[in-house]
Amino acid sequence: MSKGLEFSKKTKERLQAIVAKYPEKGAALLPTLWLAQREFSAITPEVEEYVAGLLGLSLVRVHEALSFYTMYTPQPLGKYHIQLCTNISCSLLGAEELLAYLKKRLNIEAGETTPDKKFTLSTVECLGYCGTAPVMRLNETFYENLTENGIDQILRKLP
Amino acid sequence: MPELVLTKNVGKKDSHTLGIYEQGGGYQALKKALLEMKPEDVIKEVDKSGLRGRGGAGFPAGKKWSFIPKEAPKPKYLTVNADEGEPGTFKDRVIMENDPHMLVEGSIITSYAIGIYQAYIYVRGEYTRSISRLEDAINEAYARGYLGKNILDTGYYLDMAVHPGAGAYICGEETALLESLEGKKGQPRMKPPFPAIVGLFQGPTVINNVETIACVPHIIKNGGEWFNNLGAPGVGGGIKLFPVSGHVKKPGVYELPVGTPLREIIYNYAGGVRGDKKVKAVIPGGSSAPVLKVEEIDVKMDFNSLAAIGSMMGSGAIIVMDEDTDLVKTLRILIKFYAHESCGKCTPCREGTGWMAKIITRIEKGQGESSDLDALLDIANGIRGRTLCPMGDAAAMPVQSFVTKFRGEFEDYIKRG
Ligand SMILES: Cc1cc2nc3c(=O)[nH]c(=O)nc-3n(C[C@H](O)[C@H](O)[C@H](O)COP(=O)(O)O)c2cc1C
Ligand code: SF4
Ligand code: FES
């Protein structure tokens, strides 16, 4: 068993309920990784080992999934994760200009975290909000019809 | 304005709750199906409705269900495809956030019709609100006896669960979705065997799009013929959600008869082009659908009419580009998307999308060569029809259509340097 890493009691109960939904335990891998990401904030090699043990899966299978899906993060991110859509409908309405603005404002490139660990900036593919483009996701909140001004206001209000 | 079916509750207070859904006639179709109809009658009604899949390929829903063997050694499954990743598409989210019970009810009726006892809804991981609304709706349905054991005292039982994805466009492809539901990386499977015979956990499996399944309660309540007649005269096939984005004044999801002319959707519903500019190009069915020139926008938005002019209805997502749009940049965005999302399982798609991305980036930077356009077309032709899953075609079609239909603009870009 890995070094002291363990889900809280509540999360363990949730895990049990999730596993019960499938005829095979391994099918619960994606939702379990979600639980792990929320609880431990990143899926480090120790977390991978813990999850593999919980579901009776080989480490390889857990690792394979982890590296395939883009929403899991092996490293801790900044306190605020900004994900800007740069796909077609958002770009038609200025997403690439907003990306340049965000980079300048945060003084980092896409894929980087600010030195104070407050912001991570990513670009993502279509988020399914094309009718209110351009859009970004900040942690789990979507911000639609974005402008430079709007970005200023959103960022200024963050604690 | 025709009467709304799928979006009539959008924007109403608490439209996502069971109480409001039942007040509007919700779950009456379920009662009708389970108490008055035999499973095969349900399939017949859906057959009559002319309902074709809303996820992309447009396969007739009733026909798909009839492929599922009656007797099978393994349990059968329904998996609802709520991965909604096709750029330009944002319609399934509108159903899941505003009317999750419509999807739950449709899934129960569908499962009953096919003899299924376990259903999963695969929702893309980014859609956190859809996920929680569906989970709440499923819990409410269990509490009211619409799910679980002995539904409506008929002896029929069904379990339903939401499965969250985690960011991968390819998981919208039906066999990749099954892999992902089994907890593996989402790479498409070889076909045959088809999912109808060997699908999820080796059992016969039906995969349908959210919008497809959301039509089912309405078809059962009002009849297949009624639904079919909601389509445009001479076209049929019911109503459809058209998500409209890009350079229009009023982007949004419009529920309209199948067969409504594209021009009408852009000008009468979406308000025309911002700044009253001219249209240069329109993608009619999500990013994978071949682009149309402005001369082509009188086309009717139905599967056959779009196929007849070499494009496709796909997800029905309409992306409008005005006269000032830089099509080289736009194509670069699309190619990079496909290159990023290629799952890497087969060579033409994995390598081809990468090469195309390199070439289009070079052209955009003013370093293109006159041979580059033919090279792009060569690679796209080499991908088309030669890949394990339809994503290869999806990547090739935008390239072929953009470069062929707007060749002059691409050549100018290269000449200008
Ligand atoms: C690369 C790729 C991505 C797809 N993404 C989706 C999707 O996000 N949602 C969807 O319903 N269908 C998607 N499809 C189509 C599905 O494979 C499948 O045809 C569809 O879910 C069947 O449902 P329907 O018959 O109700 O349309 C995709 C197909 C491909 C090749
Ligand atoms: S066509 Fe592309 S996405 Fe589909 S299996 Fe091949 S590599 Fe994967
Ligand atoms: S293109 Fe940005 S949300 Fe769809």
Coordinates of C-alpha atoms and ligand atoms in Angstrom, one line a residue:
Chain A
M1 CA 0.0 0.0 0.0
S2 CA 1.3 3.5 -0.8
K3 CA 2.6 5.8 1.8
G4 CA -0.3 6.9 3.9
L5 CA -2.3 8.1 0.9
E6 CA -6.0 7.5 1.5
F7 CA -9.4 8.8 0.4
S8 CA -11.6 10.5 3.1
K9 CA -14.4 8.4 4.5
K10 CA -16.9 10.4 2.4
T11 CA -15.0 9.8 -0.8
K12 CA -14.7 6.1 0.0
E13 CA -18.5 5.9 0.2
R14 CA -18.8 7.7 -3.1
L15 CA -16.3 5.3 -4.6
Q16 CA -18.3 2.4 -3.4
A17 CA -21.5 3.8 -5.0
I18 CA -19.7 4.4 -8.3
V19 CA -18.1 1.0 -8.5
A20 CA -21.6 -0.6 -7.9
K21 CA -22.8 1.0 -11.2
Y22 CA -20.6 -1.2 -13.4
P23 CA -20.4 -5.0 -13.9
E24 CA -16.6 -4.7 -13.9
K25 CA -14.6 -2.8 -11.3
G26 CA -12.1 -1.4 -13.9
A27 CA -14.9 0.5 -15.6
A28 CA -14.9 2.9 -12.7
L29 CA -11.4 4.1 -13.5
L30 CA -12.4 7.5 -15.1
P31 CA -14.8 8.5 -12.3
T32 CA -12.3 7.3 -9.7
L33 CA -9.6 9.4 -11.2
W34 CA -12.0 12.4 -11.0
L35 CA -12.5 11.7 -7.3
A36 CA -8.7 11.4 -6.8
Q37 CA -8.0 14.6 -8.7
R38 CA -10.5 16.5 -6.6
E39 CA -9.2 15.1 -3.3
F40 CA -5.5 15.2 -4.0
S41 CA -5.5 18.1 -6.5
A42 CA -3.1 16.2 -8.8
I43 CA -2.7 12.6 -9.9
T44 CA 0.9 12.0 -8.9
P45 CA 2.6 8.5 -9.3
E46 CA 1.6 7.7 -5.7
V47 CA -2.0 8.5 -6.5
E48 CA -1.9 6.4 -9.6
E49 CA -0.6 3.5 -7.4
Y50 CA -3.4 4.1 -4.9
V51 CA -6.1 4.1 -7.6
A52 CA -4.7 1.0 -9.3
G53 CA -4.8 -0.8 -5.9
L54 CA -8.4 0.3 -5.2
L55 CA -9.7 -1.0 -8.5
G56 CA -7.4 -4.0 -8.9
L57 CA -5.9 -2.7 -12.1
S58 CA -2.4 -2.8 -13.3
L59 CA -0.4 0.4 -13.0
V60 CA 0.1 0.4 -16.7
R61 CA -3.6 0.6 -17.4
V62 CA -4.0 3.5 -15.0
H63 CA -1.1 5.3 -16.4
E64 CA -2.3 4.8 -20.0
A65 CA -5.6 6.3 -19.2
L66 CA -4.1 9.2 -17.3
S67 CA -1.9 10.2 -20.2
F68 CA -4.6 9.8 -22.8
Y69 CA -7.2 12.1 -21.3
T70 CA -6.4 15.8 -21.2
M71 CA -8.5 16.8 -18.2
Y72 CA -6.4 14.9 -15.6
T73 CA -3.3 16.6 -14.4
P74 CA -0.2 14.8 -13.1
Q75 CA 1.1 18.1 -11.6
P76 CA -0.6 20.5 -9.3
L77 CA -1.9 23.5 -11.2
G78 CA -2.2 27.1 -10.1
K79 CA -5.1 28.0 -7.8
Y80 CA -7.0 29.2 -10.8
H81 CA -6.9 27.2 -14.0
I82 CA -7.8 29.3 -17.0
Q83 CA -8.8 27.2 -20.0
L84 CA -9.4 29.4 -23.1
C85 CA -11.1 27.8 -26.1
T86 CA -9.2 28.6 -29.3
N87 CA -11.3 26.5 -31.7
I88 CA -13.2 27.7 -34.7
S89 CA -16.3 29.6 -33.4
C90 CA -14.3 31.2 -30.6
S91 CA -11.5 32.2 -32.9
L92 CA -13.9 33.8 -35.4
L93 CA -14.8 36.1 -32.6
G94 CA -11.3 37.0 -31.4
A95 CA -10.1 34.1 -29.1
E96 CA -6.5 34.3 -30.4
E97 CA -6.4 38.0 -29.5
L98 CA -7.7 37.2 -26.1
L99 CA -5.0 34.6 -25.7
A100 CA -2.4 37.1 -26.5
Y101 CA -4.0 39.4 -23.9
L102 CA -4.1 36.8 -21.2
K103 CA -0.4 35.8 -21.8
K104 CA 0.6 39.5 -21.5
R105 CA -1.5 40.1 -18.4
L106 CA -0.3 37.0 -16.6
N107 CA 3.1 37.2 -18.1
I108 CA 3.2 33.4 -18.9
E109 CA 2.8 31.3 -22.0
A110 CA -0.1 28.8 -22.5
G111 CA 0.7 25.7 -20.6
E112 CA 2.5 27.6 -17.8
T113 CA 1.8 28.5 -14.2
T114 CA 2.6 31.9 -12.7
P115 CA 5.5 31.8 -10.2
D116 CA 3.1 32.7 -7.3
K117 CA 1.1 29.5 -8.3
K118 CA -2.0 31.6 -8.7
F119 CA -2.8 31.0 -12.4
T120 CA -2.3 28.3 -14.9
L121 CA -3.1 29.2 -18.5
S122 CA -4.2 26.6 -21.0
T123 CA -5.8 26.6 -24.4
V124 CA -8.4 24.0 -25.1
E125 CA -10.5 22.6 -27.9
C126 CA -14.2 23.4 -28.4
L127 CA -16.0 23.6 -25.0
G128 CA -19.5 23.4 -26.4
Y129 CA -20.3 27.0 -25.7
C130 CA -19.8 28.2 -29.3
G131 CA -23.0 30.2 -29.3
T132 CA -21.6 32.5 -26.6
A133 CA -18.1 32.6 -27.9
P134 CA -15.4 33.4 -27.0
V135 CA -15.4 31.4 -23.8
M136 CA -13.1 30.3 -21.1
R137 CA -13.4 27.9 -18.2
L138 CA -12.0 29.1 -14.9
N139 CA -11.8 26.1 -12.7
E140 CA -15.3 24.8 -13.1
T141 CA -17.0 28.0 -14.1
F142 CA -17.6 29.1 -17.7
Y143 CA -17.3 32.7 -18.7
E144 CA -19.0 33.5 -22.0
N145 CA -19.0 36.4 -24.5
L146 CA -15.5 37.2 -23.3
T147 CA -13.8 40.6 -23.9
E148 CA -10.5 42.0 -22.6
N149 CA -12.5 44.2 -20.3
G150 CA -14.5 41.2 -19.1
I151 CA -11.3 39.3 -18.4
D152 CA -10.0 42.2 -16.3
Q153 CA -13.1 42.2 -14.2
I154 CA -13.1 38.5 -13.7
L155 CA -9.5 38.3 -12.7
R156 CA -9.7 41.4 -10.4
K157 CA -12.5 39.9 -8.4
L158 CA -10.5 36.7 -7.6
P159 CA -9.2 36.3 -4.0
Chain B
M1 CA -42.7 30.0 -35.7
P2 CA -43.5 26.3 -35.4
E3 CA -44.5 24.9 -32.0
L4 CA -41.4 23.9 -30.0
V5 CA -40.9 20.3 -28.9
L6 CA -37.4 19.8 -27.6
T7 CA -36.7 23.3 -26.4
K8 CA -40.1 24.4 -25.1
N9 CA -39.0 24.5 -21.5
V10 CA -35.7 26.3 -22.1
G11 CA -35.4 29.3 -19.8
K12 CA -38.4 28.3 -17.7
K13 CA -37.8 28.3 -13.9
D14 CA -36.7 25.0 -12.5
S15 CA -37.4 23.3 -15.8
H16 CA -34.9 20.6 -14.9
T17 CA -36.9 19.3 -11.9
L18 CA -39.2 16.4 -12.0
G19 CA -42.2 18.4 -10.7
I20 CA -42.1 20.9 -13.6
Y21 CA -41.4 18.2 -16.1
E22 CA -44.4 16.2 -15.0
Q23 CA -46.6 19.3 -15.0
G24 CA -45.8 19.7 -18.7
G25 CA -46.8 16.2 -19.4
G26 CA -43.5 14.5 -18.6
Y27 CA -43.4 10.7 -18.1
Q28 CA -46.8 10.2 -19.8
A29 CA -45.1 8.7 -22.8
L30 CA -43.3 6.3 -20.4
K31 CA -46.6 5.2 -19.0
K32 CA -48.1 4.8 -22.4
A33 CA -45.1 2.8 -23.6
L34 CA -44.9 0.5 -20.6
L35 CA -48.6 0.0 -19.9
E36 CA -50.1 0.1 -23.4
M37 CA -47.4 -0.8 -25.9
K38 CA -45.4 -3.9 -26.6
P39 CA -41.6 -3.3 -27.1
E40 CA -41.9 -4.0 -30.8
D41 CA -44.7 -1.4 -31.1
V42 CA -42.4 1.2 -29.7
I43 CA -39.8 0.4 -32.3
K44 CA -42.4 0.5 -35.0
E45 CA -43.5 3.9 -34.0
V46 CA -40.0 5.3 -34.0
D47 CA -39.5 3.7 -37.4
K48 CA -42.6 5.6 -38.7
S49 CA -41.3 8.9 -37.3
G50 CA -38.4 9.1 -39.8
L51 CA -36.1 9.9 -36.8
R52 CA -32.5 9.7 -38.0
G53 CA -29.5 9.9 -35.6
R54 CA -28.6 13.4 -34.5
G55 CA -25.0 12.6 -33.6
G56 CA -23.5 12.8 -37.0
A57 CA -24.1 9.8 -39.3
G58 CA -27.9 10.2 -39.5
F59 CA -28.7 6.5 -39.2
P60 CA -32.4 5.7 -38.8
A61 CA -32.9 5.2 -35.1
G62 CA -35.6 2.5 -35.3
K63 CA -33.5 0.5 -37.7
K64 CA -30.5 0.6 -35.5
W65 CA -32.5 -0.8 -32.6
S66 CA -33.9 -3.6 -34.7
F67 CA -30.3 -4.9 -35.2
I68 CA -30.0 -5.8 -31.5
P69 CA -30.5 -9.6 -31.1
K70 CA -33.5 -10.5 -29.0
E71 CA -31.7 -13.3 -27.2
A72 CA -28.0 -12.8 -26.3
P73 CA -25.7 -14.6 -23.9
K74 CA -24.5 -11.2 -22.4
P75 CA -26.6 -8.4 -21.1
K76 CA -27.6 -5.6 -23.5
Y77 CA -26.8 -2.0 -22.9
L78 CA -27.9 1.5 -23.9
T79 CA -25.2 4.1 -24.0
V80 CA -26.3 7.7 -24.7
N81 CA -23.6 9.7 -26.4
A82 CA -23.3 13.0 -24.6
D83 CA -19.7 13.7 -25.5
E84 CA -20.6 16.7 -27.7
G85 CA -17.1 17.5 -28.9
E86 CA -17.7 18.4 -32.5
P87 CA -16.6 22.1 -32.8
G88 CA -19.6 24.3 -33.4
T89 CA -22.0 22.0 -31.5
F90 CA -23.7 23.0 -28.3
K91 CA -27.2 21.5 -28.6
D92 CA -27.1 18.4 -26.4
R93 CA -26.0 20.6 -23.5
V94 CA -29.1 22.7 -23.8
I95 CA -31.3 19.6 -23.4
M96 CA -29.3 18.2 -20.5
E97 CA -29.2 21.4 -18.5
N98 CA -32.8 22.5 -19.1
D99 CA -34.7 19.2 -19.5
P100 CA -32.6 16.3 -18.2
H101 CA -35.8 14.3 -17.5
M102 CA -36.6 14.3 -21.3
L103 CA -33.4 12.4 -21.8
V104 CA -34.0 10.1 -18.9
E105 CA -37.5 9.3 -20.0
G106 CA -36.4 8.8 -23.6
S107 CA -33.7 6.4 -22.4
I108 CA -36.1 4.4 -20.3
I109 CA -38.5 4.0 -23.3
T110 CA -35.7 3.1 -25.6
S111 CA -34.3 0.5 -23.1
Y112 CA -37.8 -1.0 -22.7
A113 CA -38.2 -1.3 -26.5
I114 CA -35.0 -3.2 -26.9
G115 CA -35.1 -5.3 -23.7
I116 CA -32.2 -3.5 -22.0
Y117 CA -31.8 -3.4 -18.2
Q118 CA -28.7 -1.1 -17.9
A119 CA -28.2 2.3 -19.5
Y120 CA -25.3 4.7 -19.3
I121 CA -25.1 8.4 -20.3
Y122 CA -21.6 9.3 -21.3
V123 CA -21.1 13.0 -20.7
R124 CA -18.0 14.9 -21.6
G125 CA -16.0 15.9 -18.5
E126 CA -16.2 19.6 -19.0
Y127 CA -20.0 19.6 -18.8
T128 CA -20.2 19.7 -15.0
R129 CA -23.7 21.2 -14.9
S130 CA -25.1 18.6 -17.3
I131 CA -23.5 15.9 -15.2
S132 CA -25.1 17.1 -12.0
R133 CA -28.5 17.9 -13.5
L134 CA -28.6 14.4 -15.0
E135 CA -27.5 12.8 -11.7
D136 CA -30.2 14.7 -9.9
A137 CA -32.8 13.7 -12.5
I138 CA -31.9 10.1 -12.3
N139 CA -32.1 10.2 -8.5
E140 CA -35.6 11.8 -8.7
A141 CA -36.7 9.2 -11.3
Y142 CA -35.5 6.3 -9.0
A143 CA -37.4 7.9 -6.1
R144 CA -40.6 8.2 -8.2
G145 CA -40.4 4.6 -9.4
Y146 CA -39.5 5.4 -13.0
L147 CA -36.2 3.6 -12.6
G148 CA -35.1 0.7 -10.6
K149 CA -37.1 -2.5 -9.9
N150 CA -40.6 -3.1 -11.1
I151 CA -41.2 0.2 -12.9
L152 CA -44.9 1.2 -12.9
D153 CA -45.7 -2.2 -11.5
T154 CA -45.0 -3.8 -14.8
G155 CA -42.1 -6.0 -13.7
Y156 CA -39.8 -4.2 -16.0
Y157 CA -36.6 -2.9 -14.4
L158 CA -33.8 -0.6 -15.4
D159 CA -30.7 0.9 -13.9
M160 CA -29.2 4.2 -15.2
A161 CA -25.9 5.9 -14.5
V162 CA -23.9 8.9 -15.7
H163 CA -20.3 8.3 -16.8
P164 CA -18.1 11.3 -17.0
G165 CA -15.5 11.6 -19.7
A166 CA -12.2 13.4 -19.2
G167 CA -11.4 15.4 -22.3
A168 CA -10.9 13.6 -25.7
Y169 CA -12.9 14.4 -28.8
I170 CA -12.4 10.8 -30.1
C171 CA -14.5 9.4 -27.3
G172 CA -17.5 10.7 -29.2
E173 CA -16.9 8.0 -31.8
E174 CA -19.1 5.1 -30.7
T175 CA -16.5 2.4 -30.2
A176 CA -14.0 4.7 -28.6
L177 CA -16.8 5.7 -26.3
L178 CA -17.3 2.1 -25.3
E179 CA -13.6 1.7 -24.5
S180 CA -13.7 4.8 -22.4
L181 CA -16.8 3.5 -20.6
E182 CA -14.9 0.4 -19.8
G183 CA -12.2 2.5 -18.1
K184 CA -9.7 2.3 -20.9
K185 CA -8.1 4.9 -23.1
G186 CA -10.5 5.9 -25.8
Q187 CA -9.3 4.3 -29.0
P188 CA -11.8 3.1 -31.6
R189 CA -12.3 -0.6 -32.1
M190 CA -12.1 -2.6 -35.3
K191 CA -15.5 -3.2 -36.9
P192 CA -17.0 -5.8 -37.3
P193 CA -18.1 -7.0 -34.8
F194 CA -20.5 -4.0 -34.6
P195 CA -21.6 -2.8 -31.2
A196 CA -25.1 -4.0 -31.9
I197 CA -23.6 -7.6 -31.6
V198 CA -20.5 -7.1 -29.4
G199 CA -20.4 -3.8 -27.6
L200 CA -20.1 -2.6 -24.0
F201 CA -18.7 -5.4 -21.7
Q202 CA -19.1 -7.7 -24.8
G203 CA -22.9 -7.3 -24.8
P204 CA -25.1 -6.0 -27.6
T205 CA -25.2 -2.3 -27.4
V206 CA -27.1 0.6 -28.8
I207 CA -25.4 4.0 -29.0
N208 CA -27.5 7.1 -29.6
N209 CA -27.0 10.8 -29.4
V210 CA -28.7 12.8 -26.7
E211 CA -31.0 14.7 -29.1
T212 CA -32.0 11.4 -30.8
I213 CA -33.1 9.9 -27.5
A214 CA -34.8 13.2 -26.4
C215 CA -37.2 12.9 -29.4
V216 CA -38.4 9.5 -28.3
P217 CA -40.9 10.5 -25.6
H218 CA -42.6 13.0 -28.0
I219 CA -42.8 10.3 -30.7
I220 CA -44.4 7.9 -28.4
K221 CA -46.8 10.4 -26.9
N222 CA -48.0 11.9 -30.3
G223 CA -47.2 9.2 -32.8
G224 CA -44.5 8.6 -35.4
E225 CA -46.5 10.1 -38.1
W226 CA -47.0 13.3 -36.2
F227 CA -43.2 13.6 -35.7
N228 CA -42.4 12.8 -39.3
N229 CA -44.8 15.6 -40.5
L230 CA -43.0 18.2 -38.4
G231 CA -40.2 18.1 -41.0
A232 CA -40.4 20.4 -44.0
P233 CA -43.0 19.6 -46.6
G234 CA -41.7 16.9 -48.9
V235 CA -38.8 16.2 -46.5
G236 CA -40.2 14.9 -43.2
G237 CA -38.1 13.5 -40.5
G238 CA -39.3 15.8 -37.6
I239 CA -37.7 18.7 -36.0
K240 CA -34.0 19.2 -35.3
L241 CA -31.8 21.5 -33.1
F242 CA -29.5 23.7 -35.1
P243 CA -26.7 25.4 -33.1
V244 CA -25.6 28.5 -35.0
S245 CA -22.3 30.2 -34.2
G246 CA -19.7 32.5 -35.8
H247 CA -20.4 35.8 -37.4
V248 CA -24.2 36.0 -36.9
K249 CA -26.1 38.6 -35.0
K250 CA -28.0 36.1 -32.9
P251 CA -26.1 32.9 -32.3
G252 CA -27.9 30.2 -30.4
V253 CA -29.7 26.9 -30.7
Y254 CA -32.7 27.0 -33.1
E255 CA -35.3 24.2 -33.1
L256 CA -36.7 24.0 -36.7
P257 CA -38.1 21.5 -39.2
V258 CA -35.6 19.2 -40.8
G259 CA -35.3 20.6 -44.3
T260 CA -35.4 24.3 -43.4
P261 CA -33.2 26.2 -45.9
L262 CA -29.8 27.2 -44.5
R263 CA -30.3 30.7 -45.8
E264 CA -33.5 31.0 -43.7
I265 CA -31.8 29.8 -40.6
I266 CA -29.0 32.4 -41.0
Y267 CA -31.1 35.4 -41.9
N268 CA -34.6 34.8 -40.5
Y269 CA -33.6 33.2 -37.2
A270 CA -29.9 34.0 -36.4
G271 CA -30.4 37.6 -37.5
G272 CA -28.0 37.7 -40.5
V273 CA -24.4 38.6 -40.4
R274 CA -22.9 41.0 -37.8
G275 CA -22.3 44.5 -39.2
D276 CA -24.5 43.5 -42.2
K277 CA -21.5 42.1 -43.9
K278 CA -21.7 39.4 -46.6
V279 CA -21.4 35.7 -46.0
K280 CA -18.2 34.2 -47.4
A281 CA -18.5 30.6 -46.2
V282 CA -20.7 28.4 -44.0
I283 CA -19.9 25.0 -42.4
P284 CA -23.4 23.3 -42.2
G285 CA -22.9 20.3 -39.9
G286 CA -20.1 20.7 -37.4
S287 CA -16.4 21.2 -38.1
S288 CA -16.1 17.9 -40.0
A289 CA -18.7 18.8 -42.6
P290 CA -17.4 20.1 -46.0
V291 CA -17.6 23.9 -46.1
L292 CA -20.2 25.7 -48.4
K293 CA -19.7 28.8 -50.5
V294 CA -22.3 31.6 -50.2
E295 CA -23.8 30.4 -53.6
E296 CA -24.7 27.2 -51.9
I297 CA -26.7 28.4 -48.8
D298 CA -30.1 27.9 -50.3
V299 CA -29.6 24.2 -49.6
K300 CA -32.2 22.5 -47.4
M301 CA -30.9 21.4 -44.0
D302 CA -31.6 17.7 -44.3
F303 CA -29.4 14.6 -44.7
N304 CA -30.1 14.0 -48.4
S305 CA -30.0 17.6 -49.6
L306 CA -26.7 18.2 -48.0
A307 CA -25.2 15.0 -49.2
A308 CA -26.4 15.8 -52.7
I309 CA -24.1 18.9 -52.8
G310 CA -21.2 17.0 -51.3
S311 CA -21.5 18.1 -47.7
M312 CA -23.3 16.6 -44.7
M313 CA -25.8 17.4 -42.0
G314 CA -23.5 16.0 -39.3
S315 CA -24.5 17.4 -35.9
G316 CA -26.4 20.2 -37.6
A317 CA -24.0 22.8 -36.2
I318 CA -23.9 25.8 -38.5
I319 CA -20.8 28.0 -38.4
V320 CA -21.0 31.3 -40.4
M321 CA -18.0 33.1 -41.7
D322 CA -18.3 36.7 -43.0
E323 CA -16.5 38.2 -46.0
D324 CA -13.5 39.3 -44.0
T325 CA -12.7 35.8 -42.6
D326 CA -9.2 34.6 -43.1
L327 CA -9.8 31.1 -44.4
V328 CA -6.2 30.0 -44.2
K329 CA -6.2 30.7 -40.5
T330 CA -9.5 29.1 -40.1
L331 CA -8.4 25.9 -41.8
R332 CA -5.2 25.9 -39.7
I333 CA -7.4 25.9 -36.6
L334 CA -9.4 23.0 -37.8
I335 CA -6.4 20.9 -39.0
K336 CA -4.6 21.5 -35.7
F337 CA -7.7 20.4 -33.8
Y338 CA -7.8 17.1 -35.7
A339 CA -4.0 16.6 -35.4
H340 CA -4.4 17.2 -31.6
E341 CA -7.3 14.8 -31.3
S342 CA -6.1 11.9 -33.5
C343 CA -5.9 8.9 -31.2
G344 CA -2.8 7.7 -33.0
K345 CA -4.1 4.1 -33.6
C346 CA -3.8 4.2 -37.4
T347 CA -1.0 5.7 -39.5
P348 CA -2.9 7.8 -42.2
C349 CA -4.7 9.8 -39.6
R350 CA -1.9 10.1 -37.1
E351 CA 0.8 11.1 -39.6
G352 CA -1.4 12.8 -42.2
T353 CA -3.0 15.2 -39.8
G354 CA 0.4 16.1 -38.4
W355 CA 1.8 16.8 -41.9
M356 CA -1.2 18.8 -42.9
A357 CA -0.8 20.9 -39.8
K358 CA 2.8 21.6 -40.6
I359 CA 2.0 22.7 -44.2
I360 CA -1.0 25.0 -43.3
T361 CA 1.0 26.6 -40.5
R362 CA 3.8 27.3 -43.0
I363 CA 1.4 28.8 -45.5
E364 CA -0.2 31.0 -42.8
K365 CA 3.3 32.3 -41.8
G366 CA 3.9 33.4 -45.4
Q367 CA 6.4 30.6 -46.0
G368 CA 4.2 28.5 -48.3
E369 CA 5.2 27.2 -51.6
S370 CA 3.1 26.8 -54.7
S371 CA 3.2 23.0 -54.4
D372 CA 1.8 23.1 -50.9
L373 CA -1.9 23.2 -51.9
D374 CA -1.6 20.0 -54.0
A375 CA 0.4 18.4 -51.2
L376 CA -2.4 19.2 -48.8
L377 CA -4.9 17.7 -51.1
D378 CA -2.7 14.6 -51.7
I379 CA -2.4 14.0 -48.0
A380 CA -6.2 14.5 -47.4
N381 CA -7.0 12.1 -50.3
G382 CA -4.6 9.6 -48.8
I383 CA -6.4 9.8 -45.5
R384 CA -10.0 9.7 -46.8
G385 CA -11.5 6.2 -46.6
R386 CA -8.3 4.6 -45.3
T387 CA -8.6 4.9 -41.6
L388 CA -10.0 2.7 -38.8
C389 CA -12.7 5.1 -37.7
P390 CA -14.5 8.0 -39.5
M391 CA -12.3 10.6 -37.8
G392 CA -9.8 10.3 -40.7
D393 CA -12.5 11.4 -43.1
A394 CA -13.6 14.1 -40.7
A395 CA -10.0 15.6 -40.8
A396 CA -9.7 15.2 -44.6
M397 CA -13.0 16.7 -45.6
P398 CA -12.5 20.3 -44.3
V399 CA -9.1 20.4 -46.1
Q400 CA -10.5 19.1 -49.4
S401 CA -13.4 21.5 -49.4
F402 CA -11.6 24.6 -48.2
V403 CA -8.7 24.2 -50.6
T404 CA -10.8 23.3 -53.6
K405 CA -13.6 25.8 -53.1
F406 CA -11.4 28.7 -52.1
R407 CA -8.2 27.9 -53.9
G408 CA -7.8 31.5 -55.1
E409 CA -7.6 32.8 -51.5
F410 CA -5.0 30.1 -50.6
E411 CA -2.9 30.9 -53.7
D412 CA -3.0 34.6 -52.9
Y413 CA -1.7 33.9 -49.5
I414 CA 1.2 31.9 -50.8
K415 CA 2.0 34.5 -53.5
R416 CA 2.0 37.4 -51.1
G417 CA 4.4 35.4 -48.9
Ligands
LIG1 C1 -14.5 11.5 -34.3 C2 -16.0 11.3 -34.0 C3 -16.6 12.0 -33.0 C4 -17.9 11.9 -32.7 N1 -18.4 12.6 -31.7 C5 -19.8 12.5 -31.4 C6 -20.3 13.2 -30.3 O1 -19.7 14.0 -29.6 N2 -21.7 13.0 -30.0 C7 -22.4 12.1 -30.8 O2 -23.6 11.9 -30.5 N3 -21.9 11.4 -31.8 C8 -20.6 11.6 -32.1 N4 -20.1 10.8 -33.2 C9 -20.9 9.9 -33.9 C10 -21.0 8.6 -33.1 O3 -19.9 7.7 -33.5 C11 -22.3 7.8 -33.4 O4 -22.5 7.7 -34.7 C12 -23.5 8.5 -32.8 O5 -23.4 8.7 -31.4 C13 -24.7 7.6 -33.0 O6 -25.9 8.2 -32.5 P1 -27.1 8.6 -33.4 O7 -27.4 7.5 -34.3 O8 -28.2 8.9 -32.5 O9 -26.6 9.8 -34.2 C14 -18.7 11.0 -33.5 C15 -18.1 10.3 -34.5 C16 -16.8 10.4 -34.8 C17 -16.2 9.6 -35.9
SF4_2 S1 -8.8 7.5 -37.8 FE1 -7.6 8.7 -36.3 S2 -8.9 8.8 -34.5 FE2 -9.7 7.1 -35.8 S3 -8.6 5.3 -35.1 FE3 -7.4 6.1 -36.7 S4 -5.9 7.4 -35.6 FE4 -7.5 7.0 -34.2
FES3 S1 -15.4 26.8 -30.5 FE1 -15.1 27.6 -28.6 S2 -16.7 26.7 -27.4 FE2 -17.0 25.8 -29.3

